mmCIF file with all atom_site columns, C-alpha atoms in Angstrom:
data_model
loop_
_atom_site.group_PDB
_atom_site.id
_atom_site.type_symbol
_atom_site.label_atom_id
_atom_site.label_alt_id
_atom_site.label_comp_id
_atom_site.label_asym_id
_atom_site.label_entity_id
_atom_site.label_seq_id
_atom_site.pdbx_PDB_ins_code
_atom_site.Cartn_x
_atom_site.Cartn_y
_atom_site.Cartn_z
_atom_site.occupancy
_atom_site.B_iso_or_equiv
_atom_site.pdbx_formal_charge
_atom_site.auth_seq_id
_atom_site.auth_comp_id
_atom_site.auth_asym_id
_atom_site.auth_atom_id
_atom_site.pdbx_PDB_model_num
ATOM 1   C CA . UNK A 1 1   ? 112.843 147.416 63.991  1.00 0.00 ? 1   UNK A CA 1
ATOM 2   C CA . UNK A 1 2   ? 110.273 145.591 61.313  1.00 0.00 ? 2   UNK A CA 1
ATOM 3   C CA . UNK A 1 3   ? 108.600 143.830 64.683  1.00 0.00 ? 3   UNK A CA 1
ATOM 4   C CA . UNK A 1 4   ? 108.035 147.710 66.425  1.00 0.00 ? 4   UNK A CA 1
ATOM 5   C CA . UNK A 1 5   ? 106.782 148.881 62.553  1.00 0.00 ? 5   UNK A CA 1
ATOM 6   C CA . UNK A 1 6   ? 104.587 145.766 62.780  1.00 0.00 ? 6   UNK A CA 1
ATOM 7   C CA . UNK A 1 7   ? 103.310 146.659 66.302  1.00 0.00 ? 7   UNK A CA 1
ATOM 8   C CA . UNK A 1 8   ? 102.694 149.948 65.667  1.00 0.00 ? 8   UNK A CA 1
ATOM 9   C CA . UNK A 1 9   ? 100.945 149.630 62.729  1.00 0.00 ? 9   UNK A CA 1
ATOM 10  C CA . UNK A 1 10  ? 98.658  146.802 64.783  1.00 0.00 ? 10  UNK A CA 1
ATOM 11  C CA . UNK A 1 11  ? 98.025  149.373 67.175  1.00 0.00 ? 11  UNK A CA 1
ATOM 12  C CA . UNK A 1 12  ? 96.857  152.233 64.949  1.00 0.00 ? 12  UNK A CA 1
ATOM 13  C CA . UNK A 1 13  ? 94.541  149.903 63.108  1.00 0.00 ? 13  UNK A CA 1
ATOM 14  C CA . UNK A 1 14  ? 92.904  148.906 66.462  1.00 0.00 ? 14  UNK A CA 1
ATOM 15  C CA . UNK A 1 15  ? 92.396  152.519 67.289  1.00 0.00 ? 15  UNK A CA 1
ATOM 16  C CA . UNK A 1 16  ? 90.795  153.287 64.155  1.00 0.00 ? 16  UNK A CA 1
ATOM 17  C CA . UNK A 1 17  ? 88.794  150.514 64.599  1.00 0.00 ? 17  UNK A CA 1
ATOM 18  C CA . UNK A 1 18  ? 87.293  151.524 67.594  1.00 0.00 ? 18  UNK A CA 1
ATOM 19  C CA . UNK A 1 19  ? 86.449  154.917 66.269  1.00 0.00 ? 19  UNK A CA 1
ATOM 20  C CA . UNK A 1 20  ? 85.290  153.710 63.469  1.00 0.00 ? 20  UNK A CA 1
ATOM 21  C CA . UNK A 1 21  ? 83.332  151.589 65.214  1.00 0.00 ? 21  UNK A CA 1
ATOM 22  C CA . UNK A 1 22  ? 81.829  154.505 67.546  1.00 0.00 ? 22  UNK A CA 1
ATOM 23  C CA . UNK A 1 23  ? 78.619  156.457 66.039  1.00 0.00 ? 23  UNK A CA 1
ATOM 24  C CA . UNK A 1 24  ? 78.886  159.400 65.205  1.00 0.00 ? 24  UNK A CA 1
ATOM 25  C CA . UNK A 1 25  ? 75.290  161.263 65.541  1.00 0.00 ? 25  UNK A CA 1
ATOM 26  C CA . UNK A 1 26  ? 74.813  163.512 62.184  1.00 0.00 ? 26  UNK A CA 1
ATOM 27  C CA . UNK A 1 27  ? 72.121  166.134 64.554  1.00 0.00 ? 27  UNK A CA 1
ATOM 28  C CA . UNK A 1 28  ? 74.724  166.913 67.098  1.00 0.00 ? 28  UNK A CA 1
ATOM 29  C CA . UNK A 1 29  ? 77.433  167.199 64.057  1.00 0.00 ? 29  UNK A CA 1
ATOM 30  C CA . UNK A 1 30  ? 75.327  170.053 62.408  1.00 0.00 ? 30  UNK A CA 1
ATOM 31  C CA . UNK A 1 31  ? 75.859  173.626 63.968  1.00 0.00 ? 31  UNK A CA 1
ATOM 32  C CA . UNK A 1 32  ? 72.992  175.861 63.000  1.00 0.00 ? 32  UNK A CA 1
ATOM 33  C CA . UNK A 1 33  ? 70.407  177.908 64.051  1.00 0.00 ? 33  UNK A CA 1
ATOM 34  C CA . UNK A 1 34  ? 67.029  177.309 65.304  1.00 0.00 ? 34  UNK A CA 1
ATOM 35  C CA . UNK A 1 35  ? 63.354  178.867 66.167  1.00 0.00 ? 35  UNK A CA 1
ATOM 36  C CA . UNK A 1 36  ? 61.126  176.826 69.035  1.00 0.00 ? 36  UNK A CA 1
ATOM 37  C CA . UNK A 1 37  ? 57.990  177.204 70.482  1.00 0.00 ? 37  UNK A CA 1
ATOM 38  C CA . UNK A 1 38  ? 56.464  175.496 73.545  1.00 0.00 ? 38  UNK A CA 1
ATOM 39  C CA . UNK A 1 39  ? 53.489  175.467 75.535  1.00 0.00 ? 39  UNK A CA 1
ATOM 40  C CA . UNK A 1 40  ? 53.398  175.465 79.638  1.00 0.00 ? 40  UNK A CA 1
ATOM 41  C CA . UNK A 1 41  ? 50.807  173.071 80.720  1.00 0.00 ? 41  UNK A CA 1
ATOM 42  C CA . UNK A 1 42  ? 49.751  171.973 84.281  1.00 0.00 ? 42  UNK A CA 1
ATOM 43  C CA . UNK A 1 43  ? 51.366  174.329 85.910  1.00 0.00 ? 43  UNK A CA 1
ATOM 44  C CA . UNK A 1 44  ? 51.174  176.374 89.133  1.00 0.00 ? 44  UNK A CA 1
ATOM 45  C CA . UNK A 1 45  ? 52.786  179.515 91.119  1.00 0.00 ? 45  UNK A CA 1
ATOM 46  C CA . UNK A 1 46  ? 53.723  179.425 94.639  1.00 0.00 ? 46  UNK A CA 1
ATOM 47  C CA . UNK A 1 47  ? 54.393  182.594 96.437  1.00 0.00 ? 47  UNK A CA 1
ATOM 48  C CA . UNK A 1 48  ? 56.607  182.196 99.787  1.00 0.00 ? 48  UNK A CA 1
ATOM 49  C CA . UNK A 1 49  ? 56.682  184.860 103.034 1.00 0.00 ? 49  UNK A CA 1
ATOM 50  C CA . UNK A 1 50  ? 57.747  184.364 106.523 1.00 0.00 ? 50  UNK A CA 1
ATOM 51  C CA . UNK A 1 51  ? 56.173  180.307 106.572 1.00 0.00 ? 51  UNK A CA 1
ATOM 52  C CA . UNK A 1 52  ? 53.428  180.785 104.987 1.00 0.00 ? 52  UNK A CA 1
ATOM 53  C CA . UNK A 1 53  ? 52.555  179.554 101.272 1.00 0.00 ? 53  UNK A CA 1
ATOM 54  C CA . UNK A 1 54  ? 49.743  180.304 98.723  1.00 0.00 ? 54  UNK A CA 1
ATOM 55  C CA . UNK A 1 55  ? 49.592  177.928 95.314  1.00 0.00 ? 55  UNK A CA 1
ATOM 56  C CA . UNK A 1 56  ? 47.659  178.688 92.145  1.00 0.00 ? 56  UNK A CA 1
ATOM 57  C CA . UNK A 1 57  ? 46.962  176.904 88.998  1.00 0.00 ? 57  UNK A CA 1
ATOM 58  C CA . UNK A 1 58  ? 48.283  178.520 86.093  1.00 0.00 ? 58  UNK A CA 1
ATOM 59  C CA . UNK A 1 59  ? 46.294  178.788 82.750  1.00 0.00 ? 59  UNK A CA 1
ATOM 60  C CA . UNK A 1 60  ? 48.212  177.909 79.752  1.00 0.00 ? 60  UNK A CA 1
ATOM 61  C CA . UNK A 1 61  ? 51.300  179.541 79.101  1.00 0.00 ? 61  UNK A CA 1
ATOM 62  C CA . UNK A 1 62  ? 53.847  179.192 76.222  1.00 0.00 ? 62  UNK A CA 1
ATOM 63  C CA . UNK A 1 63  ? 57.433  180.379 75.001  1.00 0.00 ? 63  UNK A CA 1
ATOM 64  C CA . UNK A 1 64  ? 59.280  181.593 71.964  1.00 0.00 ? 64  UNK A CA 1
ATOM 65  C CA . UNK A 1 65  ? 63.155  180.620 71.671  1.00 0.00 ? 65  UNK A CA 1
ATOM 66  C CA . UNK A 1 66  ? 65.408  181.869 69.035  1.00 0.00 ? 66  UNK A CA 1
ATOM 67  C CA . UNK A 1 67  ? 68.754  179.845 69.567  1.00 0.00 ? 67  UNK A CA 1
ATOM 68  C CA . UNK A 1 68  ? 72.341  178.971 67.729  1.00 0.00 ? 68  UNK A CA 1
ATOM 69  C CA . UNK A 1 69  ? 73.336  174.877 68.071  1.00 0.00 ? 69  UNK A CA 1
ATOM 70  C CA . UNK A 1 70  ? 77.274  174.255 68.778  1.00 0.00 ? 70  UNK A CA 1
ATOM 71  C CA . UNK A 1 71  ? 78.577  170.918 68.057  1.00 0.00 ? 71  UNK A CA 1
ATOM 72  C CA . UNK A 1 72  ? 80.540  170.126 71.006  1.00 0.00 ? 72  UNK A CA 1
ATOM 73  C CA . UNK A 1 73  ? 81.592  166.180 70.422  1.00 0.00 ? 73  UNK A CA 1
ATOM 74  C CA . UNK A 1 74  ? 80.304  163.468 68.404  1.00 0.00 ? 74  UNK A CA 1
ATOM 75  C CA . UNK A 1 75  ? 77.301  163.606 70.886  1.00 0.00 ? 75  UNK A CA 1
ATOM 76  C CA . UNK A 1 76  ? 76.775  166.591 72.482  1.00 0.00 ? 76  UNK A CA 1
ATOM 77  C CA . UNK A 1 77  ? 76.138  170.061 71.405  1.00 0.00 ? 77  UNK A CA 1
ATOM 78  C CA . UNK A 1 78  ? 75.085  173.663 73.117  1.00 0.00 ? 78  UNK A CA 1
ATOM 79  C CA . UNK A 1 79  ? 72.368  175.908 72.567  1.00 0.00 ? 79  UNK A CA 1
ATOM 80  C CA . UNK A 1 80  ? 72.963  179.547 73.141  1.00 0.00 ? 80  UNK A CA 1
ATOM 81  C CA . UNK A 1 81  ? 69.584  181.220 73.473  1.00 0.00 ? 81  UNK A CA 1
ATOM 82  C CA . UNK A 1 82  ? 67.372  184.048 74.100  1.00 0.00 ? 82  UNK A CA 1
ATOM 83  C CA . UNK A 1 83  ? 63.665  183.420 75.129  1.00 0.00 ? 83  UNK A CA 1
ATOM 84  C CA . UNK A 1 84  ? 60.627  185.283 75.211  1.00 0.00 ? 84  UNK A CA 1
ATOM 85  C CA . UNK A 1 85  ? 58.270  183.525 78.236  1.00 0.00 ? 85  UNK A CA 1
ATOM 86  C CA . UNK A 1 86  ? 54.904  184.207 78.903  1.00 0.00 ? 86  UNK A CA 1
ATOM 87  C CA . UNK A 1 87  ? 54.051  182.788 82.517  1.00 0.00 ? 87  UNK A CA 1
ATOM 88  C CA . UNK A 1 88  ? 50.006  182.154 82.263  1.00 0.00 ? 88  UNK A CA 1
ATOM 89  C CA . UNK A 1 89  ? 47.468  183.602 84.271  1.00 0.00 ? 89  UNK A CA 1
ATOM 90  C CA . UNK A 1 90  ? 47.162  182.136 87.553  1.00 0.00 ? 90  UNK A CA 1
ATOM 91  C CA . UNK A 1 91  ? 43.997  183.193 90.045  1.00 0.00 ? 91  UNK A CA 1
ATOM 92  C CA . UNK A 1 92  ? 42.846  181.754 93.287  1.00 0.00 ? 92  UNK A CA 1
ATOM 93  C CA . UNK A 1 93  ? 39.196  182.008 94.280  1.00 0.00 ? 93  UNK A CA 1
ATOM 94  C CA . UNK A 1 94  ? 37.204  182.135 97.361  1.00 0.00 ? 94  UNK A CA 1
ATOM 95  C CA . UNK A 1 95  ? 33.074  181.175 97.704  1.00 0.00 ? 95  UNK A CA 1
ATOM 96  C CA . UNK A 1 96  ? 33.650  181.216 93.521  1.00 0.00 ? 96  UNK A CA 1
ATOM 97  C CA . UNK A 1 97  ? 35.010  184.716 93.580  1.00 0.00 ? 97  UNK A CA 1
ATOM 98  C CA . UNK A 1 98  ? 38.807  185.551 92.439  1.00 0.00 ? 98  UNK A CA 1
ATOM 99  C CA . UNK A 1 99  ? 40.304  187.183 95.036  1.00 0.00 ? 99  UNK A CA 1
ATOM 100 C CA . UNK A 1 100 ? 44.150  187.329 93.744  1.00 0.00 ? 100 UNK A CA 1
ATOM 101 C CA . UNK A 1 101 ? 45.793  187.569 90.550  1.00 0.00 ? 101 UNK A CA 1
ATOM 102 C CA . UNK A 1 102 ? 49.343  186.729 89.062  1.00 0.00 ? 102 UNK A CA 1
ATOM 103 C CA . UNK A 1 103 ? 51.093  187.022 86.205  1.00 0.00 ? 103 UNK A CA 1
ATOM 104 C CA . UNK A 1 104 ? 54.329  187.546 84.248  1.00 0.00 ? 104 UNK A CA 1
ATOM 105 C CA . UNK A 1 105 ? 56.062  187.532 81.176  1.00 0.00 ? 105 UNK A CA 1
ATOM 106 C CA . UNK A 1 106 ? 59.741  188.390 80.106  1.00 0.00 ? 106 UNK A CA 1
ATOM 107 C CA . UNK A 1 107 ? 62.678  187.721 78.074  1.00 0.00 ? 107 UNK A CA 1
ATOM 108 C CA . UNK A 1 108 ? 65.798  185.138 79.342  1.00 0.00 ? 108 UNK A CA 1
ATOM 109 C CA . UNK A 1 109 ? 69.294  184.504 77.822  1.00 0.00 ? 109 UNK A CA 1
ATOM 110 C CA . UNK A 1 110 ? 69.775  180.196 78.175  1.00 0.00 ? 110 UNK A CA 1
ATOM 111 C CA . UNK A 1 111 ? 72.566  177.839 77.711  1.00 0.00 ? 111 UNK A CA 1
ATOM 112 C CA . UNK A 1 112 ? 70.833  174.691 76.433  1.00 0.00 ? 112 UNK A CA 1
ATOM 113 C CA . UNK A 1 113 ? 72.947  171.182 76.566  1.00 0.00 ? 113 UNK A CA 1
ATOM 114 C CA . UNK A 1 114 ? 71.891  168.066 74.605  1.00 0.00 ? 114 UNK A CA 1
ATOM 115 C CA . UNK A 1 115 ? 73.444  164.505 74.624  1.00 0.00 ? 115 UNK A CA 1
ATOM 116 C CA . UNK A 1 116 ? 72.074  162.900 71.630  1.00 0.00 ? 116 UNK A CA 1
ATOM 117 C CA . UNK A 1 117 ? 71.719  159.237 72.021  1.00 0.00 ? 117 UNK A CA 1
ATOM 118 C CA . UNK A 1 118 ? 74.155  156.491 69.806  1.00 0.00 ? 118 UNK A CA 1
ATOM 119 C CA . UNK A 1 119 ? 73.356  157.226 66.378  1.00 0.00 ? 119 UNK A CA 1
ATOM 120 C CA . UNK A 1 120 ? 69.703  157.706 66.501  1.00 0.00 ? 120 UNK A CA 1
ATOM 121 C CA . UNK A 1 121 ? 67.434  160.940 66.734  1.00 0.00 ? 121 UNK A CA 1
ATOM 122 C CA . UNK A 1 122 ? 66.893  160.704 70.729  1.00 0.00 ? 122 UNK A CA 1
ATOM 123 C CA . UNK A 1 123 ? 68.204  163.137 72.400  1.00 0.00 ? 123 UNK A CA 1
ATOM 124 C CA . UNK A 1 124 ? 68.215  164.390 76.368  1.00 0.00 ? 124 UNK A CA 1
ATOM 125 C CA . UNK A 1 125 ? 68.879  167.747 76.783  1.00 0.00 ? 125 UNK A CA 1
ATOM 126 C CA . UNK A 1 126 ? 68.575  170.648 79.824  1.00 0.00 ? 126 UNK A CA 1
ATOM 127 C CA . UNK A 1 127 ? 67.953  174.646 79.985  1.00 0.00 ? 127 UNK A CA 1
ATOM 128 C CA . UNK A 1 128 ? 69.449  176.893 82.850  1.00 0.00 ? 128 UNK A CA 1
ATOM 129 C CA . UNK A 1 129 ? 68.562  180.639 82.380  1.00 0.00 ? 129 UNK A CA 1
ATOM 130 C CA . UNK A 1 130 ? 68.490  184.372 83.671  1.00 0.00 ? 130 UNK A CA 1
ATOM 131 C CA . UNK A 1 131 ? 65.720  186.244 82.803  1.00 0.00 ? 131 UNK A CA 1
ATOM 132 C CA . UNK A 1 132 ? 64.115  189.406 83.671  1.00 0.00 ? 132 UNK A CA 1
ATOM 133 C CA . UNK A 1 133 ? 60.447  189.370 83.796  1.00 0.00 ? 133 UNK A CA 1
ATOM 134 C CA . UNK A 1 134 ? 57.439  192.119 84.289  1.00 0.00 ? 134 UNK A CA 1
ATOM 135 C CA . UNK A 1 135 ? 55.149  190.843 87.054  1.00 0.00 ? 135 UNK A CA 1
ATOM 136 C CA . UNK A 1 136 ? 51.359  191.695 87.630  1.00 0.00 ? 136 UNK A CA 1
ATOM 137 C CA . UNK A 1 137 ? 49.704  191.280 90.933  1.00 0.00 ? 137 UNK A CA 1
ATOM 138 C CA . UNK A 1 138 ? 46.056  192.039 91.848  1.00 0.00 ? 138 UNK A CA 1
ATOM 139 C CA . UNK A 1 139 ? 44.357  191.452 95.144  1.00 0.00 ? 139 UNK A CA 1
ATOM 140 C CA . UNK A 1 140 ? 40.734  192.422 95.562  1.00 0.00 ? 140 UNK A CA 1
ATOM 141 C CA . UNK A 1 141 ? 40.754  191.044 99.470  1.00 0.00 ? 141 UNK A CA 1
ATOM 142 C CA . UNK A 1 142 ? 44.228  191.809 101.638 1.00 0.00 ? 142 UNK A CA 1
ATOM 143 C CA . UNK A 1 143 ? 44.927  195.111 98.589  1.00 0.00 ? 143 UNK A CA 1
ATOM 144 C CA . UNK A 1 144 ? 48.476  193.628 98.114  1.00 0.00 ? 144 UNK A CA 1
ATOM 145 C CA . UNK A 1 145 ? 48.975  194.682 94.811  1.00 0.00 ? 145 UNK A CA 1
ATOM 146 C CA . UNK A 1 146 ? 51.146  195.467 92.335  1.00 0.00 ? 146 UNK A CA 1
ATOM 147 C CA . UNK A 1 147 ? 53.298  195.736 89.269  1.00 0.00 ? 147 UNK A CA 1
ATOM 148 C CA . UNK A 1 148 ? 57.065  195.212 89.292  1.00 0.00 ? 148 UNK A CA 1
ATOM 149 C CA . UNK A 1 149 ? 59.971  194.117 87.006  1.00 0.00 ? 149 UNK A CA 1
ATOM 150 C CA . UNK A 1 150 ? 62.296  191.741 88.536  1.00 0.00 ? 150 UNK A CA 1
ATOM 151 C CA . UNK A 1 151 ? 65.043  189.176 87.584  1.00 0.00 ? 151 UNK A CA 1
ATOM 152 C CA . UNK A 1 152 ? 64.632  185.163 87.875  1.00 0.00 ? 152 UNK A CA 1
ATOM 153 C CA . UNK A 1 153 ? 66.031  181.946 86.699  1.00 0.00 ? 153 UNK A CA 1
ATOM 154 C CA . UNK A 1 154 ? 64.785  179.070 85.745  1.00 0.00 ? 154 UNK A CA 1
ATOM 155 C CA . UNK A 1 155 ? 66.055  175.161 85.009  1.00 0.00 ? 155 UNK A CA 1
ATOM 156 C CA . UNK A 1 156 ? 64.861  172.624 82.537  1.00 0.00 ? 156 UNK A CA 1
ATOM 157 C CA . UNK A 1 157 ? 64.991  169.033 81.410  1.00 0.00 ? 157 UNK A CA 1
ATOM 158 C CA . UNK A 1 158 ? 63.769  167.648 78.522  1.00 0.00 ? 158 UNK A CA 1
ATOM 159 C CA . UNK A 1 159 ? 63.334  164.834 76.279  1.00 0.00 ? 159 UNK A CA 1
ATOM 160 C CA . UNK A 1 160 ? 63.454  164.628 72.545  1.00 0.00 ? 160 UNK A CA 1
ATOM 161 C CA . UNK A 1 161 ? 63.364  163.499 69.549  1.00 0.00 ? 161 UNK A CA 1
ATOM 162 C CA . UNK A 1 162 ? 64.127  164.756 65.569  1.00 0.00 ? 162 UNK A CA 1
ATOM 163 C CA . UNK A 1 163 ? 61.404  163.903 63.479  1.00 0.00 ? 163 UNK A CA 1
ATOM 164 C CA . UNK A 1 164 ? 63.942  165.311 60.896  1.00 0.00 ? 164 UNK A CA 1
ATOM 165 C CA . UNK A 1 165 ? 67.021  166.998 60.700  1.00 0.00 ? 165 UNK A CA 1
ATOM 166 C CA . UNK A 1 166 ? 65.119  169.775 60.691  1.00 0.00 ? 166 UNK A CA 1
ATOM 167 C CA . UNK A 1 167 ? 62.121  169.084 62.925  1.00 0.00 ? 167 UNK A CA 1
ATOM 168 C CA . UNK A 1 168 ? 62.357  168.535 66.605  1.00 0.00 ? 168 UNK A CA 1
ATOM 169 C CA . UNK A 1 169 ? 59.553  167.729 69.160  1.00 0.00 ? 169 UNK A CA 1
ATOM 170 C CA . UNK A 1 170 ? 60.200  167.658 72.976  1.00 0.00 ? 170 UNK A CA 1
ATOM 171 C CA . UNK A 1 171 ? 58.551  167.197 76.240  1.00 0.00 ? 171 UNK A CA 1
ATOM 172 C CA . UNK A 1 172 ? 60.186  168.176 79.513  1.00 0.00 ? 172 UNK A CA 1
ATOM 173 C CA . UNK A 1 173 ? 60.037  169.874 83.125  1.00 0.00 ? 173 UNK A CA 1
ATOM 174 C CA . UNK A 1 174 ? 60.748  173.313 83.881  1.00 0.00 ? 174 UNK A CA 1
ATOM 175 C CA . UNK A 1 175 ? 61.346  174.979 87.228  1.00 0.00 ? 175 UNK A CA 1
ATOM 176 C CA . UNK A 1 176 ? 61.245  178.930 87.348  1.00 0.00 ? 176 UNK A CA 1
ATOM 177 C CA . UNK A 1 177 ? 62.087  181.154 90.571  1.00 0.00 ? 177 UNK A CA 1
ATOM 178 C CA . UNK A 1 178 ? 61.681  184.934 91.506  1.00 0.00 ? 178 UNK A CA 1
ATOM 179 C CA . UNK A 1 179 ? 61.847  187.175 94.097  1.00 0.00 ? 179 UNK A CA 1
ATOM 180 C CA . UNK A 1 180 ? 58.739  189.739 94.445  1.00 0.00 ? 180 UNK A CA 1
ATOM 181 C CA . UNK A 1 181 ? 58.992  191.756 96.853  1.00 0.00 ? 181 UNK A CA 1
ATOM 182 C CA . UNK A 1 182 ? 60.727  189.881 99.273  1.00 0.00 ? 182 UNK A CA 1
ATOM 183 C CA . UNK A 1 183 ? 57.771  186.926 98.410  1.00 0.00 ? 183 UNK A CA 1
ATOM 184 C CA . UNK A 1 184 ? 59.715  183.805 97.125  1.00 0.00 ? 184 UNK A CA 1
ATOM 185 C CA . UNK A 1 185 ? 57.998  182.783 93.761  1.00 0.00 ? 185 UNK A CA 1
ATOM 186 C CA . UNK A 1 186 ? 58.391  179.417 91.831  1.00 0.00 ? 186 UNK A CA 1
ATOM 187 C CA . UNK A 1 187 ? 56.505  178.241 88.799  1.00 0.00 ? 187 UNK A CA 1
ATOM 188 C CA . UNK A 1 188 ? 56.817  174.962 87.832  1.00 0.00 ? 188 UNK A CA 1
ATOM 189 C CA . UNK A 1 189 ? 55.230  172.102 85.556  1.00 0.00 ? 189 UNK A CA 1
ATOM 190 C CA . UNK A 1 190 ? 55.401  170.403 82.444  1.00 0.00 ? 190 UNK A CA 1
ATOM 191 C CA . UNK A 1 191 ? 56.492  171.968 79.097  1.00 0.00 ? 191 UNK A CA 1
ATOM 192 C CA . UNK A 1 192 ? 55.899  170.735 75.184  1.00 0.00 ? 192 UNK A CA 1
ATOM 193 C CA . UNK A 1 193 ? 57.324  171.839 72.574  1.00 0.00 ? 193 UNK A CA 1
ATOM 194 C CA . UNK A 1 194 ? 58.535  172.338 68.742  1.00 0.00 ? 194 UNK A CA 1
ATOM 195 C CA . UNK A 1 195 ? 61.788  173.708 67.374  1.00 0.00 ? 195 UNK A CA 1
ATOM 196 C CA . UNK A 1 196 ? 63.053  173.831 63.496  1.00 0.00 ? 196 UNK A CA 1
ATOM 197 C CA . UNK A 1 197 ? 66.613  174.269 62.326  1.00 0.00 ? 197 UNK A CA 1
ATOM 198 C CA . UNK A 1 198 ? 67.673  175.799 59.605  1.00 0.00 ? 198 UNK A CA 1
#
């Protein structure tokens, strides 16, 4: 009976061992809220119909995020979030004249996942959303246009890091798609950002 004591004893110290031994990250411990704003740069619009494709380059465009931060494990937490986008200008000209215009803006409800890395302030995180945006289209050549409200979603990944516990930067890639009447629309490219918790 003392030898199965002994044992179990053994065995209970080796498992706290090994958690003690595990880091525990203190920014995906903290559940709180948080503001962010990012900035949409190098991006462009593609517009889809029946085979045939027109791309534009997008001015810049940015975001506002208001967001709560669940602590899901030791490493990984989940934003809940609602998002005000504003999808830049984007034009395509002909002989130096603008012959089409496009653009959008629009409020989205996210889920955001982060896996923060070891113990440190590195994080990797992602952004999958349903939005529903208002959509301006001018064409001064085939008369196609128009104004329309319609719903998209969009998908995100992102690198980061927390300057501190309170300040965040990030960089990442964000994907966006909509249907416009019946014209397949994706805008895509690279996003920046800044987000504080409180």
């Amino acid at each position: 009976m003392k030898k199965l004591v002994a044992l179990a004893l053994c065995v209970a110290g080796s498992v706290g061992s090994v958690s003690a031994a595990e880091p525990v990250n203190v920014y995906a411990a903290n559940e709180t809220a948080y503001i962010k704003a990012d900035l949409d740069f190098g991006q462009e619009t593609r517009h889809e119909l029946m085979g045939s494709a027109a791309t534009y380059d997008n001015d810049l465009g940015f975001g506002l995020i208001a967001g709560y931060q669940q602590s899901l494990t030791d490493h990984w937490t989940l934003g809940y979030e609602v998002e005000y986008r504003n999808i830049a200008e984007a034009s395509m000209s002909v002989g130096g004249s603008e012959v089409s215009h496009f653009d959008a803006n629009g409020v989205a409800l996210n889920l955001a996942p982060k896996y923060y890395v070891g113990a440190s302030p590195l994080y990797l995180g992602a952004t999958l959303g349903l939005g529903r945006y208002r959509v301006n289209r001018d064409a001064s050549v085939d008369g196609v246009g128009f104004k329309t409200t319609t719903t998209g979603w969009q998908l995100g990944f992102e690198a980061g890091y927390q300057v501190t516990e309170s300040i965040g930067l990030s960089a990442g890639y964000r994907v966006m798609r909509m249907d416009i009447h019946d014209v397949d629309t994706t805008v895509s490219g690279a996003v920046v950002g800044m987000s504080y918790k409180f």
